[in-house]
Coordinates of C-alpha atoms in Angstrom, one line a residue:
Chain T
M10 CA 0.0 -0.2 0.4
T11 CA 3.1 2.1 0.0
M12 CA 2.6 5.1 -2.6
A13 CA 5.2 7.0 -4.1
P14 CA 7.1 9.6 -1.5
T15 CA 5.7 13.3 -1.4
A16 CA 7.2 15.8 -3.1
V17 CA 9.5 13.4 -5.0
D18 CA 9.1 13.2 -9.2
V19 CA 8.1 10.3 -11.8
P20 CA 10.4 7.9 -10.4
S21 CA 12.8 6.9 -13.3
G22 CA 11.8 3.8 -15.6
L23 CA 8.9 5.6 -15.7
P24 CA 8.0 7.1 -19.5
A25 CA 9.4 10.4 -20.2
A26 CA 9.1 13.1 -17.2
I27 CA 6.9 15.8 -17.6
S28 CA 8.6 19.2 -17.8
T29 CA 7.6 21.9 -15.8
P30 CA 5.0 24.2 -17.4
A31 CA 6.3 27.7 -17.9
P32 CA 5.0 31.2 -16.9
G33 CA 1.6 32.3 -19.1
D34 CA 1.1 28.1 -19.8
P35 CA -2.5 28.4 -20.1
R36 CA -2.9 25.4 -18.0
L37 CA -1.7 27.1 -15.0
S38 CA -4.4 29.7 -15.5
R39 CA -6.5 28.5 -12.6
L40 CA -3.9 27.3 -10.3
S41 CA -3.5 29.2 -7.1
L42 CA -0.4 28.5 -4.5
N43 CA -1.7 28.5 -0.6
Q44 CA 1.0 29.9 1.5
K45 CA 0.8 27.0 4.0
T46 CA 2.0 24.6 0.7
V47 CA 5.3 26.4 1.6
D48 CA 4.9 27.1 5.4
R49 CA 8.2 28.8 6.0
W50 CA 7.8 31.8 3.1
G51 CA 6.1 34.7 4.5
V52 CA 3.8 37.0 2.4
R53 CA 6.5 38.7 0.4
E54 CA 8.4 35.0 -0.8
V55 CA 4.9 33.5 -1.5
V56 CA 3.9 36.8 -3.9
H57 CA 7.4 36.4 -5.7
G58 CA 7.5 32.7 -5.7
C59 CA 3.8 33.0 -7.6
L60 CA 5.3 35.5 -9.8
R61 CA 8.4 33.2 -10.5
A62 CA 6.4 30.1 -11.7
G63 CA 3.6 31.7 -13.5
I64 CA 1.0 31.0 -10.4
P65 CA -1.8 33.9 -10.9
A66 CA -3.3 33.4 -7.5
V67 CA -2.6 32.9 -3.5
G68 CA -4.6 31.7 -0.6
L69 CA -3.1 33.6 2.5
W70 CA -3.1 32.7 6.3
R71 CA -3.9 35.2 8.9
E72 CA -0.5 35.1 10.6
P73 CA 1.4 35.7 8.2
V74 CA -0.7 38.4 6.9
A75 CA -0.4 40.1 10.1
A76 CA 2.8 39.8 10.6
F77 CA 3.4 41.5 7.1
G78 CA 0.9 43.6 7.5
T79 CA -2.6 43.8 6.2
A80 CA -2.5 47.2 4.0
R81 CA 1.0 46.0 2.9
T82 CA -0.4 42.7 1.7
A83 CA -3.6 44.2 0.0
R84 CA -0.9 46.8 -1.9
L85 CA 1.4 44.2 -2.4
V86 CA -0.6 41.5 -4.0
R87 CA -2.6 44.0 -6.1
D88 CA 1.0 45.5 -7.3
A89 CA 1.6 42.2 -8.3
G90 CA -1.7 41.2 -9.9
L91 CA -2.3 38.0 -8.3
R92 CA -5.7 37.3 -7.0
V93 CA -6.2 36.1 -3.2
S94 CA -8.1 32.6 -3.9
S95 CA -8.7 32.3 0.0
Y96 CA -7.7 33.6 3.0
C97 CA -7.5 31.1 5.7
R98 CA -8.7 31.4 8.4
A99 CA -11.8 32.0 10.3
G100 CA -14.5 30.2 12.5
F101 CA -14.2 27.7 15.5
L102 CA -17.3 28.6 16.5
T103 CA -18.8 26.1 18.8
G104 CA -17.8 27.3 22.1
H105 CA -20.2 28.2 24.7
D106 CA -19.5 31.8 24.9
S107 CA -19.0 32.8 21.5
T108 CA -18.4 36.6 22.0
A109 CA -14.5 36.4 21.4
A110 CA -14.6 34.6 18.5
L111 CA -17.3 36.4 17.1
D112 CA -14.8 39.6 17.3
D113 CA -12.2 37.8 15.9
N114 CA -14.3 36.5 13.0
R115 CA -15.5 39.9 12.3
R116 CA -11.7 41.2 12.1
A117 CA -10.7 38.0 9.8
I118 CA -14.1 39.5 8.0
D119 CA -12.7 43.0 7.4
E120 CA -8.8 41.8 6.6
A121 CA -10.1 39.5 3.9
A122 CA -11.9 42.5 2.5
E123 CA -8.8 44.7 2.6
I124 CA -6.6 42.3 1.0
G125 CA -9.3 41.4 -1.1
A126 CA -10.1 37.8 -1.3
A127 CA -12.5 35.7 -3.2
C128 CA -13.5 34.2 0.2
L129 CA -12.6 33.7 3.8
V130 CA -12.6 29.6 4.5
M131 CA -14.4 29.1 7.5
V132 CA -13.3 25.7 10.0
L133 CA -16.5 25.1 12.5
G134 CA -14.9 24.2 15.6
G135 CA -15.0 20.7 17.2
L136 CA -16.3 19.7 20.6
P137 CA -15.7 21.7 23.6
E138 CA -13.0 19.7 26.0
G139 CA -14.6 16.4 27.7
S140 CA -18.2 17.2 25.3
R141 CA -20.0 14.7 23.8
D142 CA -22.8 17.0 22.4
L143 CA -22.4 17.0 18.8
A144 CA -25.8 18.4 18.4
G145 CA -25.3 21.4 20.4
A146 CA -22.2 22.5 19.1
R147 CA -23.6 22.0 15.4
A148 CA -26.5 24.5 16.7
R149 CA -24.3 26.8 18.4
A150 CA -21.9 27.3 15.5
A151 CA -24.8 27.9 13.0
E152 CA -26.5 30.7 15.7
A153 CA -22.6 31.8 15.6
L154 CA -22.4 32.0 11.5
A155 CA -25.8 33.9 11.8
L156 CA -24.2 36.6 13.4
L157 CA -21.4 37.1 11.2
V158 CA -22.9 37.0 8.0
P159 CA -24.7 41.0 8.2
H160 CA -20.9 42.0 8.8
A161 CA -19.9 40.0 5.9
Q162 CA -22.3 41.0 3.1
E163 CA -21.6 44.6 4.2
R164 CA -17.7 44.0 3.8
G165 CA -18.8 42.1 0.6
V166 CA -16.6 39.0 1.7
R167 CA -18.3 35.2 1.0
L168 CA -17.8 33.2 3.7
A169 CA -16.3 29.4 2.8
L170 CA -17.7 26.8 5.0
E171 CA -15.4 24.1 4.9
P172 CA -16.4 20.5 5.7
L173 CA -13.5 18.8 7.4
H174 CA -12.6 14.7 7.1
P175 CA -14.5 13.2 9.7
M176 CA -11.5 12.5 11.7
F177 CA -11.0 16.1 12.6
C178 CA -15.0 16.2 14.3
A179 CA -13.8 15.9 17.9
D180 CA -11.2 18.7 17.6
R181 CA -11.6 21.1 15.0
A182 CA -14.9 20.7 13.1
V183 CA -18.4 19.2 13.7
L184 CA -19.1 19.9 9.6
S185 CA -18.3 16.8 8.2
T186 CA -19.7 16.3 4.8
L187 CA -20.4 18.5 1.9
G188 CA -24.2 17.8 2.3
Q189 CA -24.0 19.0 5.8
A190 CA -22.3 21.9 4.4
L191 CA -24.7 22.7 2.2
D192 CA -27.6 22.3 4.5
L193 CA -26.1 25.0 6.7
A194 CA -25.3 27.3 3.9
E195 CA -28.5 27.7 2.4
R196 CA -29.8 29.1 4.9
F197 CA -28.0 32.3 3.7
P198 CA -27.6 34.1 0.5
V199 CA -25.3 32.6 -1.7
E200 CA -23.3 35.3 -2.4
T201 CA -22.2 35.4 1.3
V202 CA -22.1 31.8 2.1
G203 CA -20.6 29.1 0.1
V204 CA -18.7 26.2 0.6
V205 CA -15.1 24.8 0.2
L206 CA -14.4 21.5 -1.9
D207 CA -11.3 20.1 -0.4
A208 CA -10.5 17.3 -2.2
Y209 CA -8.5 15.9 0.8
H210 CA -12.0 16.1 3.5
I211 CA -14.3 15.1 0.9
W212 CA -12.8 12.2 -1.5
W213 CA -14.5 8.9 0.6
D214 CA -18.0 10.2 0.6
P215 CA -19.8 8.2 -1.0
Q216 CA -22.3 11.1 -1.4
V217 CA -20.0 13.5 -3.0
D218 CA -21.1 13.3 -6.8
A219 CA -24.4 14.3 -5.8
Q220 CA -23.3 17.0 -3.9
I221 CA -21.1 18.9 -5.4
R222 CA -23.8 19.2 -8.5
R223 CA -25.9 20.4 -5.5
A224 CA -23.7 22.9 -4.3
G225 CA -23.0 24.5 -7.7
P226 CA -22.8 28.5 -7.9
R227 CA -22.3 27.6 -3.6
I228 CA -18.9 26.3 -4.4
A229 CA -16.4 29.0 -3.6
L230 CA -13.0 27.5 -3.6
F231 CA -11.9 23.9 -4.8
Q232 CA -8.7 22.6 -3.2
A233 CA -6.2 20.2 -4.2
C234 CA -3.8 17.6 -2.4
D235 CA -3.9 13.6 -1.9
W236 CA -4.4 11.0 0.4
V237 CA -0.9 9.4 1.5
L238 CA -0.8 6.0 3.7
P239 CA 0.2 5.6 6.0
L240 CA -1.4 8.5 8.3
P241 CA 1.2 10.0 10.0
A242 CA 1.6 10.6 14.1
D243 CA 0.2 14.3 13.3
A244 CA -3.2 13.6 11.3
L245 CA -2.8 17.0 10.3
L246 CA 0.0 16.6 8.4
G247 CA -0.5 13.7 6.5
R248 CA -1.6 15.7 3.4
G249 CA 0.2 14.5 -0.1
M250 CA 1.4 16.2 -3.3
V251 CA -1.7 15.6 -5.5
G252 CA -0.7 12.5 -7.5
D253 CA 1.4 10.9 -4.4
G254 CA -2.0 9.2 -3.0
H255 CA -5.6 7.7 -3.6
I256 CA -7.8 10.9 -4.6
D257 CA -8.7 11.6 -8.4
V258 CA -8.3 15.0 -8.2
R259 CA -8.9 15.4 -11.7
A260 CA -12.2 13.5 -11.6
L261 CA -13.9 15.8 -8.5
R262 CA -12.1 18.8 -10.1
E263 CA -14.5 18.2 -13.3
Q264 CA -17.3 17.4 -11.1
A265 CA -16.8 20.8 -9.8
D266 CA -16.4 22.7 -13.3
A267 CA -19.6 20.8 -14.2
A268 CA -21.3 22.4 -11.5
G269 CA -20.5 25.6 -12.4
Y270 CA -17.2 26.2 -11.0
A271 CA -14.8 28.4 -12.9
G272 CA -12.7 29.8 -10.0
D273 CA -9.3 29.4 -8.7
I274 CA -8.0 25.4 -7.9
E275 CA -5.6 26.1 -5.0
V276 CA -2.8 23.5 -3.7
E277 CA -2.8 23.3 -0.2
V278 CA -0.6 20.7 1.2
F279 CA 0.1 20.3 4.9
N280 CA 2.9 18.0 5.3
A281 CA 6.2 18.4 7.5
D282 CA 8.7 16.8 4.3
V283 CA 7.0 19.3 1.9
W284 CA 7.4 21.6 4.5
A285 CA 11.2 20.8 5.0
A286 CA 11.8 21.0 1.3
D287 CA 13.3 24.0 -0.8
G288 CA 10.1 26.0 -1.9
D289 CA 10.9 26.8 -5.3
A290 CA 11.4 22.7 -6.0
T291 CA 8.1 22.6 -4.0
V292 CA 6.2 25.2 -6.6
A293 CA 8.0 23.2 -10.0
T294 CA 6.9 19.4 -7.9
L295 CA 3.3 21.4 -8.0
L296 CA 3.2 22.6 -11.5
R297 CA 4.2 19.1 -12.9
R298 CA 1.4 17.5 -10.9
H299 CA -1.3 20.1 -12.2
V300 CA -0.9 19.7 -15.3
Q301 CA -0.3 16.0 -14.8
H302 CA -3.4 14.9 -12.4
V303 CA -5.6 17.9 -12.3
V304 CA -6.1 20.3 -15.3
Chain J
M7 CA -8.8 18.6 24.6
T8 CA -6.8 16.1 26.7
M9 CA -9.4 13.5 28.0
A10 CA -9.4 11.0 31.0
P11 CA -6.5 8.2 30.1
T12 CA -7.9 5.2 29.0
A13 CA -8.9 2.2 31.1
V14 CA -8.1 4.4 34.2
D15 CA -11.1 4.9 36.1
V16 CA -12.7 7.6 37.8
P17 CA -10.7 10.4 39.1
S18 CA -10.5 10.9 42.9
G19 CA -12.1 14.1 43.6
L20 CA -15.1 12.9 41.6
P21 CA -18.4 11.9 43.4
A22 CA -18.6 8.1 44.8
A23 CA -16.7 5.5 42.6
I24 CA -18.9 3.1 40.7
S25 CA -18.7 -0.1 42.2
T26 CA -18.4 -3.3 39.1
P27 CA -21.8 -4.7 38.7
A28 CA -22.0 -8.2 39.9
P29 CA -22.5 -11.3 37.8
G30 CA -26.3 -11.7 37.1
D31 CA -26.9 -8.0 37.4
P32 CA -30.1 -7.5 35.0
R33 CA -27.7 -4.4 33.5
L34 CA -25.4 -6.8 31.7
S35 CA -28.0 -8.8 30.7
R36 CA -27.0 -7.5 26.6
L37 CA -22.9 -7.0 27.7
S38 CA -20.6 -8.8 25.1
L39 CA -17.1 -8.7 25.0
N40 CA -15.2 -9.0 22.3
Q41 CA -11.6 -10.7 22.1
K42 CA -10.2 -8.0 20.6
T43 CA -10.6 -6.2 23.9
V44 CA -8.1 -8.6 25.7
D45 CA -6.4 -9.2 22.8
R46 CA -3.8 -11.7 24.5
W47 CA -6.8 -13.9 25.8
G48 CA -7.2 -16.8 23.6
V49 CA -10.9 -18.3 23.2
R50 CA -10.4 -20.3 26.7
E51 CA -9.5 -17.6 28.8
V52 CA -11.9 -15.2 26.9
V53 CA -14.5 -17.4 27.6
H54 CA -13.5 -17.9 31.3
G55 CA -13.2 -14.3 31.9
C56 CA -17.1 -13.8 30.4
L57 CA -18.3 -16.6 32.8
R58 CA -15.8 -14.8 35.7
A59 CA -17.6 -11.8 35.7
G60 CA -20.8 -12.5 34.5
I61 CA -20.9 -11.2 30.5
P62 CA -23.5 -13.3 28.8
A63 CA -22.4 -12.7 25.0
V64 CA -18.6 -13.1 23.7
G65 CA -17.4 -11.6 20.2
L66 CA -14.7 -14.4 18.9
W67 CA -11.8 -13.6 15.9
R68 CA -11.2 -16.0 13.4
E69 CA -6.8 -16.9 14.2
P70 CA -7.9 -17.6 17.8
V71 CA -10.6 -19.5 17.0
A72 CA -8.2 -21.4 14.5
A73 CA -5.7 -22.0 17.0
F74 CA -8.0 -23.1 19.5
G75 CA -10.0 -25.4 16.9
T76 CA -13.7 -24.4 15.5
A77 CA -15.1 -27.8 17.1
R78 CA -13.6 -27.1 20.5
T79 CA -15.0 -23.3 20.2
A80 CA -18.2 -24.2 19.2
R81 CA -18.6 -26.7 22.1
L82 CA -16.9 -24.6 24.4
V83 CA -19.1 -21.9 24.1
R84 CA -22.3 -23.7 24.3
D85 CA -21.2 -25.6 27.1
A86 CA -20.2 -21.9 28.9
G87 CA -23.8 -20.9 27.6
L88 CA -22.5 -17.9 26.2
R89 CA -24.1 -16.2 23.1
V90 CA -21.6 -15.7 20.2
S91 CA -22.8 -12.0 19.2
S92 CA -20.3 -11.4 16.4
Y93 CA -17.2 -13.8 14.3
C94 CA -15.1 -11.0 13.1
R95 CA -13.7 -11.1 10.7
A96 CA -14.3 -11.6 6.8
G97 CA -14.8 -9.6 3.9
F98 CA -12.1 -7.8 2.0
L99 CA -13.4 -7.9 -1.2
T100 CA -12.3 -5.5 -3.7
G101 CA -9.2 -7.0 -5.2
H102 CA -9.4 -7.5 -8.9
D103 CA -9.1 -10.9 -8.3
S104 CA -11.6 -12.6 -6.0
T105 CA -11.5 -15.9 -6.1
A106 CA -9.5 -16.5 -3.1
A107 CA -11.3 -13.9 -1.3
L108 CA -14.5 -15.7 -2.1
D109 CA -12.9 -18.8 -1.0
D110 CA -11.6 -17.6 2.2
N111 CA -15.4 -16.0 3.0
R112 CA -17.4 -19.3 2.2
R113 CA -15.1 -20.7 5.2
A114 CA -15.5 -17.9 7.4
I115 CA -19.2 -18.0 6.6
D116 CA -18.6 -22.2 7.8
E117 CA -17.1 -21.1 10.7
A118 CA -19.4 -18.3 11.9
A119 CA -22.3 -21.3 11.5
E120 CA -20.3 -23.8 13.4
I121 CA -19.7 -21.6 16.1
G122 CA -23.8 -20.6 16.1
A123 CA -22.3 -16.7 15.7
A124 CA -25.3 -14.6 15.5
C125 CA -23.2 -12.7 12.7
L126 CA -20.2 -12.5 10.9
V127 CA -18.5 -9.2 10.9
M128 CA -17.8 -7.9 6.7
V129 CA -15.1 -5.2 6.3
L130 CA -15.5 -4.9 2.8
G131 CA -11.7 -3.6 2.2
G132 CA -10.0 -0.5 0.7
L133 CA -8.3 0.7 -2.9
P134 CA -6.0 -1.6 -4.3
E135 CA -2.4 -0.3 -4.3
G136 CA -2.1 3.0 -6.3
S137 CA -5.4 3.1 -7.3
R138 CA -7.9 5.7 -7.0
D139 CA -11.1 3.7 -8.6
L140 CA -13.0 4.2 -5.4
A141 CA -16.5 3.6 -7.5
G142 CA -14.7 0.3 -9.3
A143 CA -13.6 -1.2 -5.8
R144 CA -17.4 -0.4 -4.3
A145 CA -18.6 -2.2 -7.4
R146 CA -16.3 -5.3 -7.3
A147 CA -17.1 -5.9 -3.8
A148 CA -21.2 -5.2 -4.1
E149 CA -20.7 -8.2 -6.8
A150 CA -18.3 -10.2 -4.3
L151 CA -20.7 -10.1 -1.9
A152 CA -23.8 -11.0 -4.0
L153 CA -22.2 -14.0 -4.7
L154 CA -21.5 -15.0 -0.8
V155 CA -25.4 -14.3 0.0
P156 CA -26.2 -17.9 -0.9
H157 CA -24.1 -19.8 0.5
A158 CA -24.6 -17.4 3.6
Q159 CA -28.4 -18.2 3.4
E160 CA -27.2 -22.0 3.0
R161 CA -25.5 -21.9 6.3
G162 CA -27.8 -19.8 7.7
V163 CA -25.6 -17.0 8.9
R164 CA -26.3 -13.7 8.9
L165 CA -23.5 -11.0 6.9
A166 CA -22.8 -7.9 8.9
L167 CA -21.5 -5.1 6.6
E168 CA -19.7 -3.2 8.9
P169 CA -18.9 1.0 7.6
L170 CA -15.7 1.9 8.6
H171 CA -14.9 5.5 9.8
P172 CA -13.7 7.5 6.5
M173 CA -10.2 7.8 7.6
F174 CA -10.1 4.1 6.5
C175 CA -11.1 4.9 3.2
A176 CA -8.1 4.1 1.6
D177 CA -6.7 1.4 3.2
R178 CA -9.7 -1.2 4.9
A179 CA -13.4 -0.1 3.5
V180 CA -14.3 1.9 0.9
L181 CA -17.6 1.5 3.0
S182 CA -17.7 4.7 4.8
T183 CA -21.3 5.5 6.3
L184 CA -24.4 3.7 7.5
G185 CA -26.2 5.1 4.8
Q186 CA -24.0 3.7 2.5
A187 CA -23.6 0.2 3.7
L188 CA -27.8 0.1 4.1
D189 CA -27.9 1.0 0.1
L190 CA -25.7 -2.3 -0.2
A191 CA -27.5 -4.3 2.6
E192 CA -30.9 -3.7 1.4
R193 CA -30.2 -5.3 -2.1
F194 CA -30.8 -8.6 -0.1
P195 CA -32.9 -10.6 2.2
V196 CA -32.8 -8.9 5.8
E197 CA -32.2 -12.1 7.6
T198 CA -28.5 -12.6 5.6
V199 CA -27.5 -9.3 4.9
G200 CA -27.5 -6.7 8.0
V201 CA -25.4 -3.8 9.1
V202 CA -23.0 -3.4 12.3
L203 CA -23.4 0.0 14.2
D204 CA -20.1 0.8 15.8
A205 CA -19.7 4.1 17.7
Y206 CA -16.4 4.6 17.0
H207 CA -17.0 4.4 12.7
I208 CA -20.2 6.1 12.7
W209 CA -21.0 8.8 15.7
W210 CA -19.8 11.9 13.5
D211 CA -22.1 11.3 10.6
P212 CA -24.8 14.2 10.6
Q213 CA -27.0 11.6 9.2
V214 CA -26.7 9.1 12.1
D215 CA -30.0 9.5 13.5
A216 CA -31.6 9.0 10.3
Q217 CA -30.0 6.1 9.1
I218 CA -30.3 4.4 12.4
R219 CA -33.9 4.7 12.3
R220 CA -34.1 3.5 8.8
A221 CA -31.8 0.8 9.3
G222 CA -34.5 -1.1 12.0
P223 CA -34.4 -4.9 11.7
R224 CA -30.9 -4.5 9.4
I225 CA -29.0 -3.8 12.7
A226 CA -26.7 -7.2 13.0
L227 CA -24.6 -5.8 15.6
F228 CA -24.2 -3.0 18.0
Q229 CA -20.5 -2.1 18.8
A230 CA -19.1 0.3 21.6
C231 CA -16.0 2.0 21.8
D232 CA -14.9 5.5 22.6
W233 CA -13.1 8.7 20.3
V234 CA -10.5 9.7 22.2
L235 CA -7.8 12.7 21.4
P236 CA -5.2 12.8 20.3
L237 CA -5.0 10.1 17.3
P238 CA -2.4 7.7 17.8
A239 CA 0.7 7.0 15.5
D240 CA -1.1 4.1 14.4
A241 CA -4.8 5.2 13.9
L242 CA -6.1 1.5 13.8
L243 CA -5.5 1.6 17.7
G244 CA -6.6 5.1 18.7
R245 CA -10.0 3.4 20.5
G246 CA -10.8 4.5 23.7
M247 CA -12.6 2.3 26.5
V248 CA -16.1 3.8 26.7
G249 CA -16.6 7.1 28.5
D250 CA -12.9 8.5 28.0
G251 CA -13.8 10.1 25.0
H252 CA -16.4 12.2 22.6
I253 CA -18.7 9.5 21.7
D254 CA -22.2 10.0 23.6
V255 CA -22.7 5.8 23.0
R256 CA -25.5 5.5 24.8
A257 CA -27.7 7.9 22.9
L258 CA -26.7 6.0 19.8
R259 CA -27.3 2.3 21.7
E260 CA -30.9 4.3 22.9
Q261 CA -31.0 5.0 19.1
A262 CA -30.6 1.4 18.2
D263 CA -33.2 -0.3 20.4
A264 CA -35.7 2.8 19.4
A265 CA -35.2 1.5 15.8
G266 CA -35.9 -2.4 17.3
Y267 CA -32.4 -3.5 17.8
A268 CA -32.8 -5.9 21.1
G269 CA -29.7 -7.5 20.6
D270 CA -26.3 -7.4 22.6
I271 CA -23.9 -4.5 23.0
E272 CA -20.1 -6.0 22.1
V273 CA -17.3 -3.6 23.7
E274 CA -14.4 -3.7 20.9
V275 CA -11.6 -1.4 22.0
F276 CA -8.2 -1.6 19.7
N277 CA -5.9 0.1 22.0
A278 CA -2.2 -0.7 22.7
D279 CA -2.7 0.4 26.5
V280 CA -5.8 -1.7 27.1
W281 CA -3.8 -4.4 25.7
A282 CA -1.4 -4.1 27.8
A283 CA -3.5 -4.2 30.9
D284 CA -4.4 -7.3 33.1
G285 CA -7.5 -8.8 30.9
D286 CA -9.8 -8.5 34.4
A287 CA -8.7 -5.3 35.0
T288 CA -10.2 -4.2 31.7
V289 CA -13.4 -6.6 32.1
A290 CA -13.8 -4.8 35.3
T291 CA -13.6 -1.0 34.2
L292 CA -15.5 -2.2 30.9
L293 CA -18.7 -3.1 33.4
R294 CA -18.5 0.1 35.1
R295 CA -18.3 1.8 32.2
H296 CA -21.5 -0.1 30.8
V297 CA -23.3 0.5 33.6
Q298 CA -22.1 4.5 33.7
H299 CA -22.0 5.0 29.7
V300 CA -24.2 2.8 27.8
V301 CA -27.4 0.7 29.7

């Protein structure tokens, strides 16, 4: 069950290695680099890395944006001509007292507006410590979300609900399937609340085809990475480069397109080996994998 | 997010420790000990352990039964007056050539009949090495299952399809939700093909309440353990004793009962710390947790 190791390229012995697509290659037109894939790169490095590689969009995270400055980030990406496919991440709304979380989410909405992000990714949060009350946590998150929607509308920011793989249900997100995410999103206007299709989180779902069709204009973002075995000691860091594992990313991307999605395809890989690698080498692998396995 | 450590009892400081229910306690009338919870015990030890503790049913595994002898196991459990709540485990039907797997499954059916098991637990299998074709694997497993059903009918053995947690989709079971298991089971007669409700595998599912209601007479077995954090390095061994984690086992058990299930409640804990503990101590903890958190 061993797969090719992550971030290593086509093994020798296989037919002609794929060459790295050059800047301007039309197959890169919807590609986005999520900053987390090159975890050691700050805002400036990731923007310059995208420019060197010809990647037209970037997914940014709050912590590095705060370190670089929100206004400065906004200016840099605008001057670079990059789209900001997503701003990661807000949410964590399942606690019993959501006052602080709501304040923080409102700030995240303001920041997303300032940097011109296509969406703000929302991870709803897990169960409070010691709790077994899933229904309660889900209800609290839905109530808190309803309180954020007017602020998002006012700022013109789209909230993108991200169902996480069910193995994160207890500690990170009581939102586990695309169907469940759509049930929640559909309570709100489509332009303000959408969903994230992250291949890693949804690929196993026997209902995924039907739910992607249902999602249609609710699809705010498509994220790509792969499911590699074995799972690592830290389940958060188990994602592989597209092509190294068991997910048919192209099939999911085609389904999203068939449902009307024409936005960016953002590569987000949480993986200690990838993080340890040279950023430009990771980006080059990612470009090749994109043409081999995604578009 | 740290929970009480597995197999350790009520911490001091909490109100009056629960005493261990004695043999004959009516609250134990549906309890079953899955042999895997006391992994170092062979067939003889687990049968004697059940008798000492007043546990009226046992879930047995093929390897220790083979080591002890099938006919001898059948005699021992009959003489002991124990029910065999399940026989674990057959399946693994997703391969491209299922000839050997089908033969092995037919033998497992024969063994289950011989020891008088209430059901034979079926884990369907994951993706073949390097494969991304989930639909193909699911279709092959369904076809193979159809070939086994006549043999099971003839032997009077009920096949119990077990949906596994989606984190096992790639390597162990392309059957990931109760709804999906029912879609498959419902192609066959209810007395021959049922489903397993294992709290660990189904608790996170936003549709679990509705699907348990739907399952009704298809419920062949209820298994209990708990979801504890953090996930261990080996995801297979991450299960906690009931009461140590985030699953509301009682609520799920009550839903199964409301759907008409009156069979055994089998405790199955895959956990290296539990396996290292003294078997009788594990059983005593399990009895207390059963009255505290299940019945």
